[in-house]
Amino acid sequence: MKKIFIINGGFPFAHSPGKFNKTLVETDVQYFKKFKNFEIKITEVGEPYNAKEEVEKLKWADLIIFHTPIWWFQLPFKFKEYLDVILTEGHQKGIYDSDGRTRSNPAINYGTGGRLQGRKYLVTTSWNAPEEAFTWDGEFFDQTSVNQGILFGFHKMNQFIGLERLDTLHFHDMEKNADVPKELKRYTAFLKKHFEEETVLL
């Protein structure tokens, strides 16, 4: 993978300044800039963007990295708006052609009309909720993982347009008990797992 498109779904709102997800983007830039065969493009959903240009970025990328906080158990509103606008703009423009079905047999093949096959994505999420809220019996999320719960629709969205999930990483308890240096070290190790220096540095 040489062309990396980073989308920061975080932005300042209420008591959330958006600093952690911004720092993850900066960590990406610092990590990948040493690889001469990697190109990076970045979008901040809290800043103005051009829908047609964003469609072209998705088509350009080999890998898309999504960074997002989770607010009220959902994607932040500007991130959701970004996805609605850009994916709709990409209809029959290289993102997806249709929902994949035919009128002759509309019961099958839903979700097979995407055009981004061969591309992959990573996603990170950041939470106030501790990890134990997802894993312990009797705790809030009923032992339902982030990927099978809150992010289920997000993953299906990416599958719909043809993307393949490479991996996910979730940061928990980032409001009351954040250890940012520890989490950034964990994220760097996550990047190294997928992009080892000896295999991609030219």
PDB file of C-alpha atoms in Angstrom:
ATOM      1  CA  MET A   1       0.000   0.000   0.000  1.00  0.00           C
ATOM      2  CA  LYS A   2       1.415   3.347  -1.006  1.00  0.00           C
ATOM      3  CA  LYS A   3      -1.484   5.821  -1.035  1.00  0.00           C
ATOM      4  CA  ILE A   4      -2.975   6.513   2.379  1.00  0.00           C
ATOM      5  CA  PHE A   5      -6.048   8.664   2.957  1.00  0.00           C
ATOM      6  CA  ILE A   6      -6.557   9.657   6.599  1.00  0.00           C
ATOM      7  CA  ILE A   7      -9.974  10.889   7.718  1.00  0.00           C
ATOM      8  CA  ASN A   8     -10.229  12.526  11.123  1.00  0.00           C
ATOM      9  CA  GLY A   9     -13.815  12.210  12.326  1.00  0.00           C
ATOM     10  CA  GLY A  10     -13.109  14.198  15.476  1.00  0.00           C
ATOM     11  CA  PHE A  11     -13.543  17.945  15.933  1.00  0.00           C
ATOM     12  CA  PRO A  12     -14.062  20.370  18.819  1.00  0.00           C
ATOM     13  CA  PHE A  13     -17.550  20.259  20.305  1.00  0.00           C
ATOM     14  CA  ALA A  14     -18.871  20.991  23.799  1.00  0.00           C
ATOM     15  CA  HIS A  15     -16.386  19.549  26.315  1.00  0.00           C
ATOM     16  CA  SER A  16     -14.521  17.523  23.659  1.00  0.00           C
ATOM     17  CA  PRO A  17     -11.622  19.484  22.105  1.00  0.00           C
ATOM     18  CA  GLY A  18     -10.765  16.730  19.617  1.00  0.00           C
ATOM     19  CA  LYS A  19      -7.098  16.664  20.618  1.00  0.00           C
ATOM     20  CA  PHE A  20      -6.597  12.909  20.873  1.00  0.00           C
ATOM     21  CA  ASN A  21      -7.811  12.072  17.363  1.00  0.00           C
ATOM     22  CA  LYS A  22      -5.814  15.003  16.015  1.00  0.00           C
ATOM     23  CA  THR A  23      -2.768  13.518  17.721  1.00  0.00           C
ATOM     24  CA  LEU A  24      -3.447  10.143  16.092  1.00  0.00           C
ATOM     25  CA  VAL A  25      -3.391  11.850  12.688  1.00  0.00           C
ATOM     26  CA  GLU A  26      -0.096  13.513  13.579  1.00  0.00           C
ATOM     27  CA  THR A  27       1.247  10.122  14.667  1.00  0.00           C
ATOM     28  CA  ASP A  28       0.302   8.690  11.271  1.00  0.00           C
ATOM     29  CA  VAL A  29       2.149  11.480   9.480  1.00  0.00           C
ATOM     30  CA  GLN A  30       5.270  11.042  11.599  1.00  0.00           C
ATOM     31  CA  TYR A  31       5.205   7.270  11.161  1.00  0.00           C
ATOM     32  CA  PHE A  32       4.678   7.144   7.409  1.00  0.00           C
ATOM     33  CA  LYS A  33       6.868  10.064   6.369  1.00  0.00           C
ATOM     34  CA  LYS A  34       9.993   7.918   6.767  1.00  0.00           C
ATOM     35  CA  PHE A  35       8.697   5.575   4.061  1.00  0.00           C
ATOM     36  CA  LYS A  36       9.644   7.134   0.745  1.00  0.00           C
ATOM     37  CA  ASN A  37       7.110   5.064  -1.192  1.00  0.00           C
ATOM     38  CA  PHE A  38       4.097   6.270   0.825  1.00  0.00           C
ATOM     39  CA  GLU A  39       1.861   9.218  -0.053  1.00  0.00           C
ATOM     40  CA  ILE A  40      -0.625  10.717   2.407  1.00  0.00           C
ATOM     41  CA  LYS A  41      -3.754  12.829   2.040  1.00  0.00           C
ATOM     42  CA  ILE A  42      -5.745  14.054   5.051  1.00  0.00           C
ATOM     43  CA  THR A  43      -9.285  15.285   5.578  1.00  0.00           C
ATOM     44  CA  GLU A  44     -10.565  16.906   8.758  1.00  0.00           C
ATOM     45  CA  VAL A  45     -14.348  16.570   8.766  1.00  0.00           C
ATOM     46  CA  GLY A  46     -14.676  19.653  10.977  1.00  0.00           C
ATOM     47  CA  GLU A  47     -13.120  21.819   8.273  1.00  0.00           C
ATOM     48  CA  PRO A  48     -14.604  22.811   4.884  1.00  0.00           C
ATOM     49  CA  TYR A  49     -14.235  20.237   2.115  1.00  0.00           C
ATOM     50  CA  ASN A  50     -15.258  19.746  -1.491  1.00  0.00           C
ATOM     51  CA  ALA A  51     -17.406  16.670  -2.059  1.00  0.00           C
ATOM     52  CA  LYS A  52     -16.060  15.907  -5.533  1.00  0.00           C
ATOM     53  CA  GLU A  53     -12.483  16.157  -4.295  1.00  0.00           C
ATOM     54  CA  GLU A  54     -13.254  13.818  -1.396  1.00  0.00           C
ATOM     55  CA  VAL A  55     -14.671  11.236  -3.802  1.00  0.00           C
ATOM     56  CA  GLU A  56     -11.435  11.394  -5.764  1.00  0.00           C
ATOM     57  CA  LYS A  57      -9.411  10.880  -2.575  1.00  0.00           C
ATOM     58  CA  LEU A  58     -11.354   7.708  -1.799  1.00  0.00           C
ATOM     59  CA  LYS A  59     -10.759   6.424  -5.320  1.00  0.00           C
ATOM     60  CA  TRP A  60      -7.072   7.396  -5.126  1.00  0.00           C
ATOM     61  CA  ALA A  61      -6.298   5.630  -1.861  1.00  0.00           C
ATOM     62  CA  ASP A  62      -4.963   2.126  -1.352  1.00  0.00           C
ATOM     63  CA  LEU A  63      -5.685   2.385   2.377  1.00  0.00           C
ATOM     64  CA  ILE A  64      -8.140   4.582   4.256  1.00  0.00           C
ATOM     65  CA  ILE A  65      -7.514   5.274   7.944  1.00  0.00           C
ATOM     66  CA  PHE A  66     -10.529   6.471   9.914  1.00  0.00           C
ATOM     67  CA  HIS A  67     -10.024   8.057  13.333  1.00  0.00           C
ATOM     68  CA  THR A  68     -13.155   8.873  15.288  1.00  0.00           C
ATOM     69  CA  PRO A  69     -14.400   9.464  18.796  1.00  0.00           C
ATOM     70  CA  ILE A  70     -17.719   7.913  19.717  1.00  0.00           C
ATOM     71  CA  TRP A  71     -20.327  10.381  20.988  1.00  0.00           C
ATOM     72  CA  TRP A  72     -23.553   9.116  22.498  1.00  0.00           C
ATOM     73  CA  PHE A  73     -22.851   5.637  21.066  1.00  0.00           C
ATOM     74  CA  GLN A  74     -22.633   6.905  17.488  1.00  0.00           C
ATOM     75  CA  LEU A  75     -20.297   8.655  15.072  1.00  0.00           C
ATOM     76  CA  PRO A  76     -19.956  12.423  15.624  1.00  0.00           C
ATOM     77  CA  PHE A  77     -22.523  14.392  13.637  1.00  0.00           C
ATOM     78  CA  LYS A  78     -20.062  16.086  11.279  1.00  0.00           C
ATOM     79  CA  PHE A  79     -18.404  12.759  10.517  1.00  0.00           C
ATOM     80  CA  LYS A  80     -21.767  11.172   9.763  1.00  0.00           C
ATOM     81  CA  GLU A  81     -22.668  14.146   7.580  1.00  0.00           C
ATOM     82  CA  TYR A  82     -19.351  13.807   5.750  1.00  0.00           C
ATOM     83  CA  LEU A  83     -20.037  10.154   4.988  1.00  0.00           C
ATOM     84  CA  ASP A  84     -23.597  10.873   3.851  1.00  0.00           C
ATOM     85  CA  VAL A  85     -22.467  13.673   1.553  1.00  0.00           C
ATOM     86  CA  ILE A  86     -19.385  11.997   0.086  1.00  0.00           C
ATOM     87  CA  LEU A  87     -20.813   8.546  -0.462  1.00  0.00           C
ATOM     88  CA  THR A  88     -23.924  10.003  -2.069  1.00  0.00           C
ATOM     89  CA  GLU A  89     -21.702  12.155  -4.293  1.00  0.00           C
ATOM     90  CA  GLY A  90     -19.807   9.001  -5.254  1.00  0.00           C
ATOM     91  CA  HIS A  91     -22.888   7.228  -6.664  1.00  0.00           C
ATOM     92  CA  GLN A  92     -21.986   6.101 -10.200  1.00  0.00           C
ATOM     93  CA  LYS A  93     -18.771   8.147  -9.937  1.00  0.00           C
ATOM     94  CA  GLY A  94     -16.455   5.358  -8.852  1.00  0.00           C
ATOM     95  CA  ILE A  95     -17.561   4.682  -5.267  1.00  0.00           C
ATOM     96  CA  TYR A  96     -20.583   2.490  -5.967  1.00  0.00           C
ATOM     97  CA  ASP A  97     -22.852   1.865  -8.928  1.00  0.00           C
ATOM     98  CA  SER A  98     -25.968   0.565  -7.193  1.00  0.00           C
ATOM     99  CA  ASP A  99     -26.958  -1.660  -4.281  1.00  0.00           C
ATOM    100  CA  GLY A 100     -25.937  -4.639  -6.416  1.00  0.00           C
ATOM    101  CA  ARG A 101     -29.365  -6.160  -7.043  1.00  0.00           C
ATOM    102  CA  THR A 102     -31.153  -6.624 -10.338  1.00  0.00           C
ATOM    103  CA  ARG A 103     -34.846  -6.087 -11.001  1.00  0.00           C
ATOM    104  CA  SER A 104     -35.115  -9.629 -12.306  1.00  0.00           C
ATOM    105  CA  ASN A 105     -34.085 -11.068  -8.922  1.00  0.00           C
ATOM    106  CA  PRO A 106     -34.196  -8.307  -6.297  1.00  0.00           C
ATOM    107  CA  ALA A 107     -33.955 -10.645  -3.310  1.00  0.00           C
ATOM    108  CA  ILE A 108     -30.242 -11.432  -3.734  1.00  0.00           C
ATOM    109  CA  ASN A 109     -26.868  -9.718  -4.086  1.00  0.00           C
ATOM    110  CA  TYR A 110     -27.706  -6.663  -1.988  1.00  0.00           C
ATOM    111  CA  GLY A 111     -24.552  -4.765  -1.078  1.00  0.00           C
ATOM    112  CA  THR A 112     -22.455  -5.910  -4.043  1.00  0.00           C
ATOM    113  CA  GLY A 113     -22.480  -2.726  -6.115  1.00  0.00           C
ATOM    114  CA  GLY A 114     -19.345  -1.140  -4.648  1.00  0.00           C
ATOM    115  CA  ARG A 115     -16.415  -0.073  -6.810  1.00  0.00           C
ATOM    116  CA  LEU A 116     -13.571   0.203  -4.272  1.00  0.00           C
ATOM    117  CA  GLN A 117     -12.504  -3.443  -4.284  1.00  0.00           C
ATOM    118  CA  GLY A 118      -8.822  -4.008  -3.671  1.00  0.00           C
ATOM    119  CA  ARG A 119      -8.646  -1.191  -1.133  1.00  0.00           C
ATOM    120  CA  LYS A 120      -8.551  -1.624   2.630  1.00  0.00           C
ATOM    121  CA  TYR A 121      -9.351   0.417   5.712  1.00  0.00           C
ATOM    122  CA  LEU A 122      -8.352   0.775   9.341  1.00  0.00           C
ATOM    123  CA  VAL A 123     -10.491   2.404  11.984  1.00  0.00           C
ATOM    124  CA  THR A 124      -9.763   3.626  15.486  1.00  0.00           C
ATOM    125  CA  THR A 125     -12.354   4.733  18.010  1.00  0.00           C
ATOM    126  CA  SER A 126     -11.949   6.601  21.274  1.00  0.00           C
ATOM    127  CA  TRP A 127     -14.341   6.259  24.192  1.00  0.00           C
ATOM    128  CA  ASN A 128     -15.150   7.523  27.630  1.00  0.00           C
ATOM    129  CA  ALA A 129     -16.409   3.995  28.376  1.00  0.00           C
ATOM    130  CA  PRO A 130     -13.854   1.610  29.910  1.00  0.00           C
ATOM    131  CA  GLU A 131     -13.027  -1.631  28.113  1.00  0.00           C
ATOM    132  CA  GLU A 132     -14.672  -3.591  30.919  1.00  0.00           C
ATOM    133  CA  ALA A 133     -18.051  -2.094  29.970  1.00  0.00           C
ATOM    134  CA  PHE A 134     -17.833  -4.245  26.826  1.00  0.00           C
ATOM    135  CA  THR A 135     -16.251  -7.403  28.204  1.00  0.00           C
ATOM    136  CA  TRP A 136     -17.519  -8.013  31.745  1.00  0.00           C
ATOM    137  CA  ASP A 137     -20.716  -9.894  32.458  1.00  0.00           C
ATOM    138  CA  GLY A 138     -23.451  -7.562  33.707  1.00  0.00           C
ATOM    139  CA  GLU A 139     -21.783  -4.405  32.442  1.00  0.00           C
ATOM    140  CA  PHE A 140     -23.350  -1.838  30.139  1.00  0.00           C
ATOM    141  CA  PHE A 141     -22.721  -3.248  26.650  1.00  0.00           C
ATOM    142  CA  ASP A 142     -23.837  -6.810  27.472  1.00  0.00           C
ATOM    143  CA  GLN A 143     -20.504  -8.270  26.334  1.00  0.00           C
ATOM    144  CA  THR A 144     -21.041  -6.931  22.815  1.00  0.00           C
ATOM    145  CA  SER A 145     -17.818  -5.799  21.165  1.00  0.00           C
ATOM    146  CA  VAL A 146     -17.359  -2.404  19.518  1.00  0.00           C
ATOM    147  CA  ASN A 147     -17.113  -4.041  16.100  1.00  0.00           C
ATOM    148  CA  GLN A 148     -20.226  -6.167  16.516  1.00  0.00           C
ATOM    149  CA  GLY A 149     -22.166  -3.392  18.218  1.00  0.00           C
ATOM    150  CA  ILE A 150     -21.626   0.329  17.667  1.00  0.00           C
ATOM    151  CA  LEU A 151     -19.452  -0.115  14.557  1.00  0.00           C
ATOM    152  CA  PHE A 152     -21.479  -2.866  12.891  1.00  0.00           C
ATOM    153  CA  GLY A 153     -23.192  -0.441  10.500  1.00  0.00           C
ATOM    154  CA  PHE A 154     -19.915   1.391   9.828  1.00  0.00           C
ATOM    155  CA  HIS A 155     -18.229  -1.839   8.764  1.00  0.00           C
ATOM    156  CA  LYS A 156     -21.179  -2.770   6.564  1.00  0.00           C
ATOM    157  CA  MET A 157     -21.040   0.685   4.963  1.00  0.00           C
ATOM    158  CA  ASN A 158     -17.437   0.063   3.967  1.00  0.00           C
ATOM    159  CA  GLN A 159     -18.240  -3.421   2.715  1.00  0.00           C
ATOM    160  CA  PHE A 160     -21.069  -1.930   0.639  1.00  0.00           C
ATOM    161  CA  ILE A 161     -18.635   0.310  -1.279  1.00  0.00           C
ATOM    162  CA  GLY A 162     -16.137  -2.528  -1.713  1.00  0.00           C
ATOM    163  CA  LEU A 163     -13.582  -1.866   1.019  1.00  0.00           C
ATOM    164  CA  GLU A 164     -11.960  -4.660   3.022  1.00  0.00           C
ATOM    165  CA  ARG A 165     -11.387  -4.230   6.738  1.00  0.00           C
ATOM    166  CA  LEU A 166      -7.709  -4.539   7.634  1.00  0.00           C
ATOM    167  CA  ASP A 167      -7.988  -4.006  11.394  1.00  0.00           C
ATOM    168  CA  THR A 168      -9.467  -1.917  14.202  1.00  0.00           C
ATOM    169  CA  LEU A 169      -8.134  -0.432  17.415  1.00  0.00           C
ATOM    170  CA  HIS A 170     -10.212   1.024  20.233  1.00  0.00           C
ATOM    171  CA  PHE A 171      -9.103   3.437  22.951  1.00  0.00           C
ATOM    172  CA  HIS A 172     -11.121   3.233  26.164  1.00  0.00           C
ATOM    173  CA  ASP A 173     -11.565   5.409  29.257  1.00  0.00           C
ATOM    174  CA  MET A 174     -10.084   8.419  27.464  1.00  0.00           C
ATOM    175  CA  GLU A 175     -11.991  11.053  29.435  1.00  0.00           C
ATOM    176  CA  LYS A 176     -11.561  10.105  33.087  1.00  0.00           C
ATOM    177  CA  ASN A 177      -8.400   7.989  33.049  1.00  0.00           C
ATOM    178  CA  ALA A 178      -6.537   8.749  29.833  1.00  0.00           C
ATOM    179  CA  ASP A 179      -2.885   7.739  29.616  1.00  0.00           C
ATOM    180  CA  VAL A 180      -2.131   9.348  26.265  1.00  0.00           C
ATOM    181  CA  PRO A 181       1.591   8.381  26.034  1.00  0.00           C
ATOM    182  CA  LYS A 182       0.657   4.750  26.706  1.00  0.00           C
ATOM    183  CA  GLU A 183      -2.114   4.795  24.110  1.00  0.00           C
ATOM    184  CA  LEU A 184       0.100   6.447  21.486  1.00  0.00           C
ATOM    185  CA  LYS A 185       2.722   3.788  22.096  1.00  0.00           C
ATOM    186  CA  ARG A 186       0.032   1.156  21.604  1.00  0.00           C
ATOM    187  CA  TYR A 187      -1.079   2.832  18.383  1.00  0.00           C
ATOM    188  CA  THR A 188       2.475   2.989  17.030  1.00  0.00           C
ATOM    189  CA  ALA A 189       2.835  -0.743  17.732  1.00  0.00           C
ATOM    190  CA  PHE A 190      -0.453  -1.263  15.877  1.00  0.00           C
ATOM    191  CA  LEU A 191       0.950   0.570  12.841  1.00  0.00           C
ATOM    192  CA  LYS A 192       4.195  -1.384  12.990  1.00  0.00           C
ATOM    193  CA  LYS A 193       2.233  -4.634  12.997  1.00  0.00           C
ATOM    194  CA  HIS A 194       0.816  -3.762   9.590  1.00  0.00           C
ATOM    195  CA  PHE A 195       3.625  -1.648   8.151  1.00  0.00           C
ATOM    196  CA  GLU A 196       6.959  -3.076   9.196  1.00  0.00           C
ATOM    197  CA  GLU A 197       9.839  -0.789   8.328  1.00  0.00           C
ATOM    198  CA  GLU A 198      12.006  -3.506   6.829  1.00  0.00           C
ATOM    199  CA  THR A 199       9.268  -4.533   4.395  1.00  0.00           C
ATOM    200  CA  VAL A 200       8.175  -1.146   3.084  1.00  0.00           C
ATOM    201  CA  LEU A 201      11.113   1.258   3.465  1.00  0.00           C
ATOM    202  CA  LEU A 202      12.866   1.896   0.162  1.00  0.00           C
TER     203      LEU A 202
END
